[in-house]
Amino acid sequence: MLTTAAIHRAVSAALAEDAPWGDLTSEALLPPSATARADLVARESGVLAGGAVFAAAFELVDPDVRVELSAADGVAFVPGDVLATVAGSARSVLSAERVGLNFVQRMSGIAALTARYVAEVAHTNARIVDTRKTTPGLRAFEKHAVRCGGGHNHRFSLSDAVMAKDNHLGVLTSQGLSVTEALRQAKSRLPHTTHIEVEVDRLDQIEPVLAAGVGTIMLDNFSLADLRTGVALIAGRTIVEASGGVSLDTVRAIAETGVDVISVGALTHGARALDLGLDLRIEG
């Protein structure tokens, strides 16, 4: 998902936002001949995500700026680690600094938070996945960061899979069809390759949904006891996803109910940017 084209589009837009008519400070104060070298240094522990995005910020400002990444995406780091080195025109380095840092700090924050969730459920078979609760325009970046932290991606967009929630089912059943028949009719209109997931919020909804032959049932905002009961009722006949009320304090217990997937909106909407700094040295 995180293609070079996607990186260039987003980073170019961010650079244009940050310096629409140039960097007045650097152009006024720094001689064109001045060169600089800077290290991307971790101020706290975390997991790197967005190295290529960080590099693109400098390279799009000035193709002559050299960026060497010292760590790959997905690598854990501790305070003091040098994650990348930037060298080139001092004006260019300082013009791109904030945009490069904004991306890598945000993405590494998501990766680090994801890694904490993944560690909590490592003793189970549950998979931690993200949601569509992402920053508009930056979904590919944030979902890439989730993978860097050891998590997995849910559907990328509305075009990727069918996910029927209570409002969808309400519209279908208002036409006098049972949930099972409504889902079967919808399934008959779809390509055989399309995955279908259905959200339920009560135990008595499980059997009618299972009877339609769906690929995943999401147990939404179930108590731990009802999650265990739901897993037992489904008995391996489809993938079981838990959603709602998931936090670092609750995710372990949710995983231990036997669900296959746990979707966590907080991976993207609740992550904070990590403290990474660019330590600069003027060379000439």
C-alpha positions as a printed NumPy array, in Angstrom:
array([[  0.   ,   0.   ,   0.   ],
       [  2.797,   2.439,   0.827],
       [  4.139,   2.948,  -2.685],
       [  6.765,   5.442,  -3.782],
       [  4.043,   7.353,  -5.626],
       [  1.909,   7.552,  -2.466],
       [  4.883,   8.745,  -0.429],
       [  5.764,  11.451,  -2.942],
       [  2.178,  12.699,  -3.163],
       [  1.737,  13.047,   0.595],
       [  5.211,  14.415,   1.313],
       [  5.018,  16.912,  -1.553],
       [  1.685,  18.173,  -0.192],
       [  3.153,  18.478,   3.309],
       [  6.19 ,  20.393,   2.025],
       [  3.958,  22.75 ,   0.047],
       [  1.871,  23.34 ,   3.163],
       [  4.946,  24.02 ,   5.296],
       [  6.792,  26.298,   2.872],
       [  4.356,  27.531,   0.212],
       [  6.665,  30.394,  -0.874],
       [  9.99 ,  29.053,   0.384],
       [ 11.736,  28.877,   3.756],
       [ 12.189,  32.556,   4.62 ],
       [ 14.333,  31.887,   7.683],
       [ 16.879,  29.621,   6.004],
       [ 17.059,  31.785,   2.896],
       [ 17.587,  34.957,   4.937],
       [ 20.106,  33.619,   7.43 ],
       [ 22.079,  30.797,   5.823],
       [ 24.592,  31.222,   3.005],
       [ 23.818,  29.035,  -0.027],
       [ 27.209,  27.355,   0.294],
       [ 26.714,  26.168,   3.889],
       [ 26.504,  22.398,   4.295],
       [ 25.266,  20.378,   7.224],
       [ 25.162,  16.852,   8.563],
       [ 22.386,  15.708,  10.868],
       [ 21.539,  12.526,  12.774],
       [ 18.012,  11.28 ,  13.411],
       [ 18.332,  10.305,  17.076],
       [ 15.863,   8.465,  19.314],
       [ 14.997,  10.282,  22.532],
       [ 12.878,   7.364,  23.765],
       [ 12.394,   3.679,  23.01 ],
       [ 10.154,   2.628,  20.15 ],
       [  9.829,   0.893,  16.795],
       [ 10.853,   2.565,  13.554],
       [  8.291,   3.16 ,  10.826],
       [  8.5  ,   5.576,   7.923],
       [ 12.209,   5.605,   7.143],
       [ 11.548,   5.971,   3.424],
       [  9.037,   8.744,   4.111],
       [ 11.58 ,  10.616,   6.236],
       [ 14.146,  10.332,   3.457],
       [ 11.674,  11.513,   0.816],
       [ 11.12 ,  14.801,   2.637],
       [ 14.772,  15.762,   2.154],
       [ 15.15 ,  14.31 ,  -1.319],
       [ 12.076,  16.148,  -2.611],
       [ 13.378,  19.461,  -1.259],
       [ 16.819,  18.862,  -2.775],
       [ 17.841,  15.764,  -4.767],
       [ 21.452,  16.392,  -3.763],
       [ 20.746,  15.802,  -0.058],
       [ 21.923,  12.313,   0.96 ],
       [ 19.938,  10.277,   3.482],
       [ 21.369,   7.063,   4.909],
       [ 19.019,   4.944,   6.992],
       [ 20.752,   3.126,   9.862],
       [ 17.716,   1.027,  10.818],
       [ 14.969,  -0.655,   8.832],
       [ 11.261,  -0.225,   9.412],
       [ 10.088,  -2.602,  12.126],
       [ 13.355,  -2.448,  14.098],
       [ 13.128,  -1.608,  17.797],
       [ 15.339,   1.176,  19.158],
       [ 16.339,   2.724,  22.466],
       [ 17.244,   6.277,  23.495],
       [ 20.434,   7.458,  21.841],
       [ 20.191,   5.212,  18.789],
       [ 20.996,   6.928,  15.493],
       [ 18.306,   5.904,  13.024],
       [ 19.393,   7.889,   9.967],
       [ 21.953,  10.436,   8.805],
       [ 21.255,  13.374,   6.508],
       [ 23.93 ,  15.377,   4.663],
       [ 23.777,  18.245,   2.19 ],
       [ 22.884,  21.904,   1.863],
       [ 22.14 ,  23.384,   5.288],
       [ 19.226,  25.321,   3.787],
       [ 17.713,  22.173,   2.318],
       [ 18.213,  20.074,   5.455],
       [ 16.534,  22.655,   7.673],
       [ 13.71 ,  23.258,   5.191],
       [ 12.772,  19.573,   5.149],
       [ 13.439,  18.823,   8.827],
       [  9.966,  19.403,  10.279],
       [  8.047,  17.531,   7.603],
       [ 10.433,  14.57 ,   7.742],
       [ 10.21 ,  14.425,  11.518],
       [  6.422,  14.779,  11.564],
       [  5.997,  11.694,   9.405],
       [  8.572,   9.457,  11.097],
       [  7.529,  10.471,  14.628],
       [  3.855,   9.799,  13.916],
       [  4.439,   6.51 ,  12.127],
       [  6.925,   5.252,  14.719],
       [  4.444,   6.106,  17.459],
       [  1.843,   3.89 ,  15.793],
       [  4.371,   1.089,  15.357],
       [  5.461,   1.303,  18.984],
       [  1.894,   1.239,  20.298],
       [  1.027,  -1.679,  18.025],
       [  4.03 ,  -3.614,  19.321],
       [  2.719,  -3.217,  22.869],
       [ -0.66 ,  -4.682,  21.893],
       [  0.992,  -7.539,  19.999],
       [  3.151,  -8.367,  23.03 ],
       [  0.068,  -8.564,  25.258],
       [ -1.494, -11.334,  23.125],
       [  1.678, -13.172,  22.058],
       [  0.755, -16.225,  24.165],
       [ -2.502, -16.667,  22.215],
       [ -3.442, -17.174,  18.564],
       [ -5.207, -13.811,  18.347],
       [ -4.169, -11.383,  15.64 ],
       [ -4.103,  -7.624,  16.33 ],
       [ -5.537,  -5.602,  13.432],
       [ -6.196,  -1.954,  12.704],
       [ -9.38 ,  -0.222,  11.51 ],
       [-10.375,   2.555,   9.098],
       [-10.066,   5.094,  11.936],
       [ -7.088,   6.719,  10.257],
       [ -5.99 ,  10.262,   9.443],
       [ -7.66 ,  11.271,   6.16 ],
       [ -5.179,  10.988,   3.308],
       [ -2.626,   9.067,   5.386],
       [ -4.238,   5.647,   5.659],
       [ -1.497,   3.824,   3.743],
       [  1.149,   5.397,   5.993],
       [ -0.624,   4.5  ,   9.219],
       [ -1.507,   0.97 ,   8.149],
       [  2.111,   0.44 ,   7.084],
       [  3.161,   1.553,  10.569],
       [  0.81 ,  -0.996,  12.142],
       [  2.558,  -3.753,  10.202],
       [  5.94 ,  -2.413,  11.305],
       [  4.78 ,  -2.917,  14.889],
       [  3.856,  -6.553,  14.246],
       [  0.126,  -5.986,  13.735],
       [ -2.024,  -6.778,  10.724],
       [ -4.329,  -4.774,   8.516],
       [ -8.112,  -4.969,   8.37 ],
       [ -9.679,  -3.945,   5.048],
       [ -7.996,  -0.912,   3.529],
       [-11.163,   0.679,   2.171],
       [-14.877,   0.225,   1.628],
       [-14.039,  -1.317,  -1.739],
       [-12.061,  -4.249,  -0.329],
       [-14.64 ,  -6.422,   1.41 ],
       [-18.242,  -6.559,   2.576],
       [-18.679,  -5.621,   6.226],
       [-22.332,  -5.582,   7.247],
       [-23.078,  -3.644,  10.405],
       [-26.35 ,  -3.172,  12.266],
       [-27.512,  -0.333,  10.028],
       [-26.911,  -2.382,   6.884],
       [-28.823,  -5.331,   8.315],
       [-31.619,  -3.058,   9.449],
       [-32.16 ,  -1.811,   5.906],
       [-32.105,  -5.357,   4.522],
       [-34.502,  -6.856,   7.042],
       [-36.901,  -3.899,   6.735],
       [-37.89 ,  -5.475,   3.426],
       [-39.354,  -8.456,   5.247],
       [-36.388, -10.828,   4.829],
       [-34.743, -12.76 ,   7.61 ],
       [-31.113, -11.909,   8.357],
       [-30.055, -15.257,   6.891],
       [-31.979, -14.773,   3.648],
       [-30.911, -11.159,   3.289],
       [-27.262, -12.131,   3.636],
       [-27.646, -15.074,   1.248],
       [-29.177, -12.826,  -1.398],
       [-26.391, -10.268,  -0.979],
       [-23.803, -13.046,  -1.199],
       [-25.349, -14.312,  -4.449],
       [-24.723, -10.923,  -6.068],
       [-21.044, -10.819,  -5.145],
       [-18.005, -12.447,  -6.769],
       [-17.025, -15.677,  -5.042],
       [-13.708, -14.067,  -4.042],
       [-15.334, -11.336,  -1.935],
       [-14.957, -11.762,   1.804],
       [-18.085, -11.09 ,   3.88 ],
       [-17.971, -10.025,   7.514],
       [-21.017,  -9.383,   9.676],
       [-21.144,  -7.505,  12.958],
       [-23.37 ,  -8.813,  15.736],
       [-24.029,  -7.357,  19.158],
       [-26.04 , -10.197,  20.713],
       [-25.458, -13.906,  21.08 ],
       [-28.808, -14.769,  19.482],
       [-27.692, -13.158,  16.224],
       [-24.83 , -15.594,  15.711],
       [-26.662, -18.649,  14.361],
       [-28.735, -16.78 ,  11.728],
       [-25.549, -15.116,  10.461],
       [-23.602, -18.377,  10.431],
       [-26.376, -19.981,   8.413],
       [-25.68 , -17.5  ,   5.6  ],
       [-22.117, -18.8  ,   5.22 ],
       [-20.195, -15.619,   5.96 ],
       [-16.408, -15.438,   6.282],
       [-16.105, -13.554,   9.57 ],
       [-18.383, -12.693,  12.476],
       [-17.495,  -9.636,  14.52 ],
       [-18.587,  -9.793,  18.153],
       [-19.026,  -6.109,  18.927],
       [-18.757,  -4.835,  22.5  ],
       [-19.338,  -8.286,  24.008],
       [-18.476,  -8.978,  27.63 ],
       [-15.671, -11.468,  28.248],
       [-18.206, -14.105,  29.244],
       [-20.227, -13.556,  26.066],
       [-17.06 , -13.621,  23.953],
       [-16.247, -17.051,  25.362],
       [-19.799, -18.21 ,  24.723],
       [-19.727, -16.79 ,  21.199],
       [-16.455, -18.546,  20.377],
       [-17.934, -21.808,  21.648],
       [-21.117, -21.355,  19.591],
       [-19.192, -20.598,  16.419],
       [-16.902, -23.551,  17.08 ],
       [-14.452, -22.855,  14.259],
       [-17.108, -22.492,  11.555],
       [-15.872, -19.007,  10.656],
       [-13.318, -16.417,  11.752],
       [-14.227, -14.686,  15.008],
       [-13.326, -11.024,  15.472],
       [-13.681,  -9.053,  18.696],
       [-14.149,  -5.307,  18.585],
       [-15.095,  -2.506,  20.939],
       [-13.714,  -1.601,  24.344],
       [-10.21 ,  -2.782,  23.44 ],
       [ -7.32 ,  -1.181,  25.293],
       [ -3.924,  -2.244,  26.572],
       [ -5.637,  -3.032,  29.872],
       [ -8.261,  -5.328,  28.297],
       [ -6.675,  -6.844,  25.2  ],
       [ -4.988,  -9.782,  26.958],
       [ -8.233, -11.007,  28.516],
       [-10.063, -10.559,  25.22 ],
       [ -7.444, -12.641,  23.401],
       [ -7.691, -15.372,  26.013],
       [-11.392, -15.916,  25.169],
       [-10.243, -17.663,  21.987],
       [-11.124, -15.067,  19.338],
       [ -9.084, -15.097,  16.145],
       [ -8.841, -11.358,  15.494],
       [ -8.979,  -8.253,  17.685],
       [ -9.545,  -4.945,  15.902],
       [ -8.178,  -1.89 ,  17.688],
       [ -9.03 ,   1.62 ,  16.504],
       [ -6.629,   3.09 ,  19.066],
       [ -3.632,   1.804,  17.11 ],
       [ -4.041,   4.729,  14.744],
       [ -6.342,   7.273,  16.37 ],
       [ -4.815,   6.938,  19.836],
       [ -1.081,   6.768,  19.138],
       [  1.155,   9.679,  20.094],
       [  4.166,  10.813,  18.103],
       [  7.469,   9.502,  19.448],
       [ 10.244,  11.846,  20.516],
       [ 12.803,  11.691,  17.725],
       [ 15.195,  14.558,  17.104],
       [ 17.438,  15.773,  14.313],
       [ 20.852,  16.704,  15.744],
       [ 22.528,  18.993,  13.219],
       [ 26.175,  19.954,  12.683],
       [ 27.144,  22.738,  10.281],
       [ 30.103,  21.555,   8.233],
       [ 30.963,  24.509,   6.043]])
